[in-house]
């Protein structure tokens, strides 16, 4: 092995100290010291890898997990030896998803489940409830990383789930369990061993309240893949998104529904998003979105009402507040809707987070509908980005959006003129290309 000794460096300001310190003497931040190797000297006994050209390197093999919505987000499956951070709010369903993954792989791949949160008995109960296949799922209640490393080196499971990274600590590392430097050290030790054993490491991390730095965010650069499981805690829908993927794209979204039998996959989310929609009510519009490569129809609701405050409220849920501000300014300028003394509430239904510019037109129509007090015709779906001059700008994947809208029974699609020219006509659907937001409101609400 190469000779190395250890020093500690402040992850905030870079101050170096031979010992670990709780507080950095340079920048006075707490719990920022992380371990690093110093002075790596060449050692004749070490095999140094020969550089090879990339043509000689095989691309990463992906093993489909059998959970299609998870595979979609991962870009096809798991990569042996890779590390995946699965983050999310407490109670959102991370342990459930990990158990279902282990179950889906049973018969092919052995899973080691390091249970730091629940007892093995509690996990057994959850697995039974899920109807999970558990013959290849080994559970160990363990909190010490060094012990996990030993178990991994001996047993070489295909997957190791650590539930959660906040409940394990490296005994050799002096920082307190749960602290940032402890989280980083534990994660680095685990990724190192799993890389060498070819094990897929699934690290579960609770997203802590903003402001708490000891959360999974700090681990994102250490792991290969970062997934977040999100969803409205009162609703049943769950969205799985990749915010980082060293083996593929990050745009895909997996959709699940939490049921008594765990997370069931939702292949076609439009039905669920529109299930409780009441047509003929002012303040509602249906938008045709792209979630990754999949078209999805969703409902946006808006409510405008006279404000009792000198500073009227803008309350958004699932919609970007800055984009709403632009849309309100455009509606004011182009259509004379003065909402400076009105509260405006906008909500993407179903816990969906709509961060696509092409959602603008739906948001604008929902607001216009609320202001005018007239419902958008229930046969209409819309998409398009609204520019600062009120122009409606073209959106990608027009044909797929139109097709999905047609499949969901919409017969008039209000869309950018440019997209209307591009989109292949679906049968029984009338495409209404609009140049600006005025034309869209006219088409949808008069
Ligand atoms: P869990 O996976 O334990 O959440 P996390 O690990 O992210 O903290 O699941 C959280 C909730 O899901 C829990 O309140 C119970 C519920 N649940 C179901 O509704 N159905 C199920 O089959 C299971 C296992 C859990
Ligand atoms: Mg859990």
Coordinates of C-alpha atoms and ligand atoms in Angstrom, one line a residue:
X1 CA 0.0 0.0 0.0
X2 CA 1.0 3.6 -0.5
X3 CA 2.2 5.2 2.7
X4 CA -0.3 7.8 3.9
X5 CA -0.9 9.6 7.1
X6 CA -4.0 11.4 8.1
X7 CA -4.7 15.1 8.6
X8 CA -7.9 17.0 9.1
X9 CA -9.1 19.8 6.9
X10 CA -12.0 22.2 7.4
X11 CA -14.5 21.6 4.7
X12 CA -15.6 25.2 4.9
X13 CA -12.4 27.3 4.8
X14 CA -9.7 24.7 4.1
X15 CA -7.8 25.2 7.4
X16 CA -5.5 22.1 8.0
X17 CA -4.9 20.6 11.5
X18 CA -3.1 17.4 12.5
X19 CA -5.9 16.5 14.9
X20 CA -9.6 16.5 14.4
X21 CA -11.2 19.6 16.0
X22 CA -14.9 20.3 16.8
X23 CA -14.5 23.9 15.9
X24 CA -12.3 25.5 13.2
X25 CA -9.9 28.0 14.7
X26 CA -9.8 29.9 11.4
X27 CA -13.4 30.3 10.3
X28 CA -15.0 29.3 13.7
X29 CA -17.4 26.9 12.0
X30 CA -18.5 23.9 14.0
X31 CA -18.1 20.3 13.0
X32 CA -16.5 20.9 9.6
X33 CA -13.3 18.9 9.9
X34 CA -13.0 15.9 7.6
X35 CA -10.2 13.4 7.3
X36 CA -7.8 13.3 4.4
X37 CA -4.6 11.5 3.5
X38 CA -1.4 13.5 3.5
X39 CA 2.0 12.8 1.8
X40 CA 1.2 9.8 -0.4
X41 CA 4.7 8.5 -1.2
X42 CA 5.4 6.0 -3.9
X43 CA 5.7 2.5 -2.6
X44 CA 7.4 -0.2 -4.7
X45 CA 5.1 -2.9 -3.5
X46 CA 2.0 -1.2 -4.9
X47 CA 0.5 -2.2 -8.3
X48 CA 0.0 1.0 -10.1
X49 CA -2.7 0.9 -12.7
X50 CA -1.6 1.3 -16.4
X51 CA -3.6 4.1 -18.1
X52 CA -5.7 2.6 -20.9
X53 CA -7.5 4.3 -23.8
X54 CA -11.2 4.6 -23.3
X55 CA -11.9 2.4 -26.3
X56 CA -10.6 -0.5 -24.3
X57 CA -12.9 0.2 -21.4
X58 CA -16.3 -1.6 -21.1
X59 CA -19.2 0.7 -20.3
X60 CA -21.0 0.1 -17.0
X61 CA -23.4 -2.8 -17.0
X62 CA -26.8 -2.1 -15.7
X63 CA -28.8 -4.7 -13.9
X64 CA -32.6 -4.0 -14.1
X65 CA -34.1 -4.1 -10.7
X66 CA -37.5 -5.2 -11.8
X67 CA -39.1 -2.1 -10.3
X68 CA -39.8 -0.3 -13.6
X69 CA -40.3 3.1 -12.2
X70 CA -37.0 2.8 -10.3
X71 CA -35.2 1.6 -13.4
X72 CA -36.6 4.5 -15.3
X73 CA -35.0 7.0 -12.9
X74 CA -31.7 5.0 -12.7
X75 CA -31.4 5.0 -16.5
X76 CA -32.0 1.2 -16.8
X77 CA -31.0 -0.4 -13.6
X78 CA -28.3 -0.6 -10.9
X79 CA -24.6 -0.7 -11.6
X80 CA -22.5 -3.1 -9.6
X81 CA -20.1 -1.4 -7.2
X82 CA -22.0 1.9 -7.4
X83 CA -23.4 3.9 -4.6
X84 CA -26.9 5.4 -4.4
X85 CA -28.1 7.9 -1.9
X86 CA -31.8 7.7 -1.3
X87 CA -33.0 10.8 0.4
X88 CA -36.4 12.1 1.5
X89 CA -38.5 13.3 4.4
X90 CA -39.0 10.9 7.3
X91 CA -42.1 8.8 6.6
X92 CA -42.1 9.4 2.8
X93 CA -41.4 5.7 2.1
X94 CA -37.6 5.2 1.7
X95 CA -37.4 2.0 3.8
X96 CA -40.4 0.7 2.0
X97 CA -38.8 1.3 -1.4
X98 CA -35.6 -0.3 -0.3
X99 CA -37.4 -3.4 1.0
X100 CA -39.3 -3.6 -2.3
X101 CA -36.0 -3.3 -4.2
X102 CA -34.5 -6.2 -2.1
X103 CA -37.7 -8.2 -2.8
X104 CA -37.6 -7.6 -6.5
X105 CA -34.0 -8.8 -6.7
X106 CA -34.5 -11.8 -4.4
X107 CA -33.7 -15.0 -6.3
X108 CA -31.0 -13.2 -8.3
X109 CA -29.1 -11.0 -5.8
X110 CA -28.5 -11.1 -2.1
X111 CA -29.3 -8.0 0.0
X112 CA -27.7 -7.0 3.3
X113 CA -30.0 -4.7 5.1
X114 CA -28.2 -2.7 7.8
X115 CA -31.0 -1.7 10.2
X116 CA -30.2 1.3 12.2
X117 CA -33.7 2.7 12.5
X118 CA -36.1 -0.2 12.8
X119 CA -35.5 -3.5 14.6
X120 CA -35.3 -6.6 12.4
X121 CA -38.7 -7.6 13.8
X122 CA -40.2 -4.3 12.6
X123 CA -38.7 -4.7 9.2
X124 CA -40.0 -8.3 9.1
X125 CA -43.5 -7.0 9.8
X126 CA -43.2 -4.3 7.1
X127 CA -41.8 -6.9 4.6
X128 CA -44.8 -9.3 5.4
X129 CA -47.2 -6.4 4.9
X130 CA -45.6 -5.7 1.5
X131 CA -45.7 -9.4 0.6
X132 CA -42.0 -9.1 -0.1
X133 CA -39.8 -12.0 -1.0
X134 CA -37.3 -12.2 1.8
X135 CA -35.3 -15.4 1.3
X136 CA -32.3 -13.4 0.0
X137 CA -32.7 -10.5 2.4
X138 CA -30.3 -10.6 5.3
X139 CA -30.9 -8.1 8.1
X140 CA -28.4 -6.9 10.7
X141 CA -29.0 -4.4 13.4
X142 CA -25.7 -2.5 13.3
X143 CA -24.5 1.0 14.0
X144 CA -20.7 0.7 13.6
X145 CA -19.3 1.2 10.1
X146 CA -16.2 -0.9 10.8
X147 CA -18.5 -3.9 11.6
X148 CA -20.5 -3.3 8.4
X149 CA -17.3 -3.3 6.4
X150 CA -16.3 -6.7 7.9
X151 CA -19.7 -8.1 7.1
X152 CA -19.5 -6.8 3.5
X153 CA -16.0 -8.1 3.0
X154 CA -17.0 -11.6 4.3
X155 CA -20.5 -11.9 2.8
X156 CA -20.1 -9.9 -0.5
X157 CA -23.8 -9.3 -1.0
X158 CA -25.0 -7.8 -4.3
X159 CA -26.7 -4.9 -2.5
X160 CA -26.2 -3.3 0.9
X161 CA -28.9 -1.0 2.2
X162 CA -27.8 1.2 5.1
X163 CA -31.0 2.5 6.8
X164 CA -30.1 5.2 7.6
X165 CA -26.7 6.8 7.1
X166 CA -27.5 9.0 10.0
X167 CA -27.6 6.0 12.4
X168 CA -24.2 4.6 11.6
X169 CA -20.8 5.9 12.7
X170 CA -17.2 5.0 12.3
X171 CA -15.8 4.1 15.7
X172 CA -12.3 5.2 14.7
X173 CA -13.5 8.6 13.9
X174 CA -13.7 11.0 16.8
X175 CA -16.6 13.2 15.6
X176 CA -20.0 12.5 17.3
X177 CA -22.5 10.2 15.5
X178 CA -24.8 12.1 13.2
X179 CA -22.3 15.0 12.7
X180 CA -21.3 16.1 9.3
X181 CA -17.8 14.9 9.4
X182 CA -19.0 11.5 10.8
X183 CA -21.5 11.2 8.0
X184 CA -18.9 11.9 5.4
X185 CA -16.3 9.6 6.9
X186 CA -18.9 6.8 7.2
X187 CA -20.1 7.3 3.7
X188 CA -16.5 7.3 2.3
X189 CA -15.6 4.1 4.2
X190 CA -18.8 2.4 2.9
X191 CA -18.3 3.4 -0.7
X192 CA -14.7 2.3 -0.6
X193 CA -15.6 -1.3 0.5
X194 CA -18.6 -1.7 -1.7
X195 CA -16.6 -0.6 -4.8
X196 CA -14.0 -3.3 -4.0
X197 CA -16.7 -6.0 -3.4
X198 CA -18.8 -4.9 -6.4
X199 CA -21.8 -4.4 -4.0
X200 CA -24.4 -1.7 -4.8
X201 CA -24.6 0.6 -1.8
X202 CA -28.0 2.1 -1.1
X203 CA -27.6 4.7 1.6
X204 CA -30.9 6.0 3.0
X205 CA -30.7 9.6 4.3
X206 CA -33.3 11.6 6.0
X207 CA -33.6 15.1 4.6
X208 CA -33.5 17.3 7.6
X209 CA -35.2 20.7 8.0
X210 CA -33.5 23.3 5.9
X211 CA -30.7 24.9 7.9
X212 CA -29.6 21.6 9.3
X213 CA -26.3 20.9 7.5
X214 CA -26.0 17.3 8.6
X215 CA -28.3 16.2 5.9
X216 CA -27.8 14.1 2.7
X217 CA -26.9 17.1 0.7
X218 CA -23.4 17.0 2.1
X219 CA -22.9 13.5 0.8
X220 CA -24.0 14.1 -2.8
X221 CA -20.5 14.5 -4.2
X222 CA -19.3 11.3 -2.6
X223 CA -21.9 8.9 -4.1
X224 CA -22.6 8.0 -7.8
X225 CA -26.3 8.5 -7.8
X226 CA -28.6 10.7 -5.7
X227 CA -32.3 9.9 -5.6
X228 CA -34.9 11.9 -3.8
X229 CA -38.3 10.4 -2.9
X230 CA -40.8 13.2 -2.6
X231 CA -44.5 13.6 -2.1
X232 CA -47.3 15.3 -0.3
X233 CA -47.4 13.6 3.1
X234 CA -51.2 13.7 3.1
X235 CA -51.5 12.4 -0.4
X236 CA -50.6 9.0 -1.6
X237 CA -48.5 9.9 -4.7
X238 CA -44.7 9.7 -4.5
X239 CA -42.2 11.0 -7.0
X240 CA -38.7 9.6 -7.3
X241 CA -36.2 11.9 -9.0
X242 CA -32.5 11.7 -9.6
X243 CA -30.6 14.9 -8.8
X244 CA -27.3 13.2 -9.8
X245 CA -26.5 10.2 -11.9
X246 CA -23.0 9.3 -13.0
X247 CA -24.4 6.6 -15.3
X248 CA -27.2 8.3 -17.0
X249 CA -29.6 11.3 -17.3
X250 CA -31.3 12.9 -14.4
X251 CA -34.5 14.1 -16.0
X252 CA -36.7 11.1 -15.5
X253 CA -39.3 10.9 -12.7
X254 CA -40.6 7.7 -11.2
X255 CA -44.2 7.8 -10.0
X256 CA -45.5 5.6 -7.2
X257 CA -48.6 5.4 -5.1
X258 CA -48.3 4.5 -1.4
X259 CA -50.9 1.8 -0.6
X260 CA -51.4 -0.7 2.2
X261 CA -49.2 -3.0 0.2
X262 CA -46.4 -0.5 -0.2
X263 CA -45.4 1.5 -3.2
X264 CA -47.2 0.5 -6.3
X265 CA -45.9 1.7 -9.6
X266 CA -47.9 4.2 -11.6
X267 CA -47.1 3.8 -15.2
X268 CA -49.6 6.3 -16.5
X269 CA -49.8 9.1 -14.0
X270 CA -52.3 11.3 -15.9
X271 CA -55.3 9.3 -14.7
X272 CA -54.3 9.9 -11.1
X273 CA -53.6 13.5 -11.5
X274 CA -56.9 14.2 -13.1
X275 CA -59.0 11.8 -11.0
X276 CA -60.5 14.4 -8.7
X277 CA -60.8 17.1 -11.2
X278 CA -64.1 19.0 -11.2
X279 CA -64.7 20.4 -14.7
X280 CA -66.9 23.5 -14.9
X281 CA -65.3 25.2 -11.9
X282 CA -63.5 28.5 -12.5
X283 CA -59.8 28.6 -11.6
X284 CA -58.8 25.2 -13.0
X285 CA -56.8 24.4 -16.1
X286 CA -55.2 21.2 -17.4
X287 CA -51.6 21.3 -18.6
X288 CA -49.7 18.8 -20.7
X289 CA -46.3 18.4 -19.1
X290 CA -43.2 16.4 -19.8
X291 CA -41.8 14.6 -16.8
X292 CA -38.6 13.4 -18.2
X293 CA -39.5 11.6 -21.4
X294 CA -43.0 10.8 -20.3
X295 CA -45.9 13.1 -21.1
X296 CA -48.3 13.8 -18.2
X297 CA -51.5 15.7 -17.9
X298 CA -52.1 17.5 -14.7
X299 CA -54.4 20.1 -13.2
X300 CA -53.4 23.5 -12.0
X301 CA -55.7 25.5 -9.8
X302 CA -55.7 29.2 -9.1
X303 CA -57.7 31.4 -6.7
X304 CA -57.7 35.1 -6.7
X305 CA -59.5 37.1 -4.1
X306 CA -59.6 40.6 -2.7
X307 CA -56.9 40.9 -0.1
X308 CA -57.3 42.0 3.5
X309 CA -53.6 42.8 3.7
X310 CA -51.7 45.9 2.5
X311 CA -49.2 43.4 1.1
X312 CA -51.3 40.8 -0.8
X313 CA -50.3 37.2 -0.5
X314 CA -48.8 35.0 -3.3
X315 CA -49.1 31.4 -2.1
X316 CA -47.8 28.7 -4.4
X317 CA -47.7 24.9 -4.0
X318 CA -45.9 22.9 -6.7
X319 CA -45.4 25.9 -8.9
X320 CA -42.4 28.2 -9.0
X321 CA -43.1 31.6 -7.3
X322 CA -40.8 33.5 -9.6
X323 CA -42.6 32.2 -12.7
X324 CA -45.9 33.1 -11.1
X325 CA -44.7 36.7 -10.5
X326 CA -43.9 36.9 -14.3
X327 CA -47.2 35.5 -15.3
X328 CA -49.1 37.9 -13.1
X329 CA -47.1 40.9 -14.5
X330 CA -47.8 39.7 -18.1
X331 CA -51.6 39.3 -17.3
X332 CA -51.6 42.8 -15.9
X333 CA -49.8 44.4 -18.9
X334 CA -51.5 42.4 -21.6
X335 CA -55.0 41.9 -20.3
X336 CA -55.3 44.6 -17.7
X337 CA -55.9 42.2 -14.7
X338 CA -54.8 44.3 -11.8
X339 CA -54.1 41.8 -9.0
X340 CA -52.0 44.2 -6.9
X341 CA -54.8 44.2 -4.3
X342 CA -55.6 40.5 -4.6
X343 CA -54.3 37.4 -2.9
X344 CA -53.3 34.8 -5.4
X345 CA -53.1 31.1 -4.6
X346 CA -51.8 28.6 -7.2
X347 CA -51.6 24.9 -6.6
X348 CA -50.5 22.0 -8.8
X349 CA -52.8 19.2 -7.8
X350 CA -51.6 15.8 -6.5
X351 CA -48.4 17.0 -4.9
X352 CA -46.8 17.4 -8.3
X353 CA -44.0 19.9 -8.6
X354 CA -44.3 21.7 -11.9
X355 CA -41.0 23.2 -12.9
X356 CA -41.3 23.1 -16.6
X357 CA -41.7 26.5 -18.4
X358 CA -44.3 25.0 -20.6
X359 CA -46.6 24.9 -17.6
X360 CA -46.9 28.7 -17.8
X361 CA -49.8 28.8 -20.1
X362 CA -51.9 26.5 -17.9
X363 CA -51.1 28.7 -14.9
X364 CA -52.0 31.8 -16.8
X365 CA -55.3 30.2 -17.9
X366 CA -56.2 29.1 -14.4
X367 CA -55.6 32.6 -13.1
X368 CA -57.5 34.2 -15.9
X369 CA -60.4 31.7 -15.3
X370 CA -60.5 32.7 -11.6
X371 CA -60.4 36.4 -12.4
X372 CA -63.2 36.2 -15.0
X373 CA -65.2 33.7 -13.0
X374 CA -65.7 31.4 -15.9
X375 CA -64.5 27.8 -16.2
X376 CA -62.1 26.7 -18.9
X377 CA -63.9 24.5 -21.3
X378 CA -63.4 20.9 -20.0
X379 CA -62.3 19.6 -23.4
X380 CA -59.2 21.9 -23.3
X381 CA -55.7 21.1 -22.3
X382 CA -52.8 23.6 -22.8
X383 CA -49.1 24.0 -22.8
X384 CA -46.5 26.7 -23.7
X385 CA -44.0 29.0 -22.1
X386 CA -45.1 32.6 -21.5
X387 CA -42.4 35.2 -22.3
X388 CA -42.0 38.6 -20.8
X389 CA -43.8 40.3 -23.8
X390 CA -46.7 38.0 -23.4
X391 CA -45.7 35.8 -26.3
X392 CA -46.3 32.1 -26.1
X393 CA -43.0 30.3 -26.9
X394 CA -42.6 26.8 -28.4
X395 CA -42.1 23.8 -26.3
X396 CA -40.3 20.5 -26.9
X397 CA -42.1 17.2 -27.5
X398 CA -45.3 18.7 -28.8
X399 CA -46.4 15.5 -30.5
X400 CA -46.1 13.4 -27.3
X401 CA -48.0 16.0 -25.2
X402 CA -50.8 16.2 -27.8
X403 CA -51.0 12.4 -28.0
X404 CA -51.3 12.0 -24.2
X405 CA -53.9 14.7 -24.1
X406 CA -55.9 12.9 -26.8
X407 CA -55.6 9.6 -24.9
X408 CA -57.0 11.4 -21.9
X409 CA -60.0 12.5 -23.9
X410 CA -59.1 16.2 -24.5
X411 CA -60.2 17.4 -27.9
X412 CA -58.8 20.9 -28.0
X413 CA -55.2 21.7 -27.2
X414 CA -54.1 25.3 -26.8
X415 CA -50.4 25.4 -27.7
X416 CA -47.7 27.6 -29.1
X417 CA -48.1 28.3 -32.8
X418 CA -44.7 26.9 -33.4
X419 CA -45.6 23.6 -31.6
X420 CA -48.9 23.4 -33.5
X421 CA -47.0 23.5 -36.8
X422 CA -44.6 20.8 -35.5
X423 CA -47.0 18.4 -33.8
X424 CA -48.3 15.5 -35.7
X425 CA -52.1 15.6 -35.6
X426 CA -53.8 13.1 -33.4
X427 CA -57.2 12.0 -34.6
X428 CA -60.2 13.9 -33.2
X429 CA -58.0 16.6 -31.7
X430 CA -58.2 20.2 -32.7
X431 CA -54.9 22.1 -32.3
X432 CA -55.3 25.8 -31.4
X433 CA -51.9 27.5 -32.0
X434 CA -51.6 30.8 -30.2
X435 CA -49.0 33.5 -30.5
X436 CA -49.6 35.3 -27.2
X437 CA -51.3 34.9 -23.9
X438 CA -54.3 37.1 -25.0
X439 CA -55.1 34.7 -27.8
X440 CA -54.9 31.8 -25.4
X441 CA -57.3 33.4 -22.9
X442 CA -59.6 34.2 -25.8
X443 CA -59.6 30.6 -27.1
X444 CA -60.1 29.0 -23.7
X445 CA -62.4 31.4 -21.9
X446 CA -64.7 33.1 -24.4
Ligands
LIG1 P1 -41.3 4.2 5.5 O1 -40.8 3.4 4.3 O2 -41.0 3.6 6.8 O3 -40.7 5.7 5.4 P2 -39.2 6.3 5.6 O4 -38.3 5.1 5.6 O5 -39.0 7.2 4.4 O6 -39.2 7.0 6.9 O7 -42.9 4.3 5.3 C1 -43.5 5.4 5.8 C2 -45.0 5.3 5.9 O8 -45.5 4.5 4.9 C3 -45.4 4.7 7.2 O9 -46.1 5.8 7.9 C4 -46.4 3.6 6.9 C5 -46.6 3.7 5.4 N1 -46.7 2.4 4.8 C6 -47.8 2.1 4.0 O10 -48.7 2.9 3.8 N2 -47.9 0.9 3.4 C7 -46.9 0.0 3.5 O11 -47.0 -1.1 2.9 C8 -45.8 0.3 4.3 C9 -44.7 -0.7 4.5 C10 -45.7 1.5 4.9
LIG2 MG1 -37.3 4.4 7.2

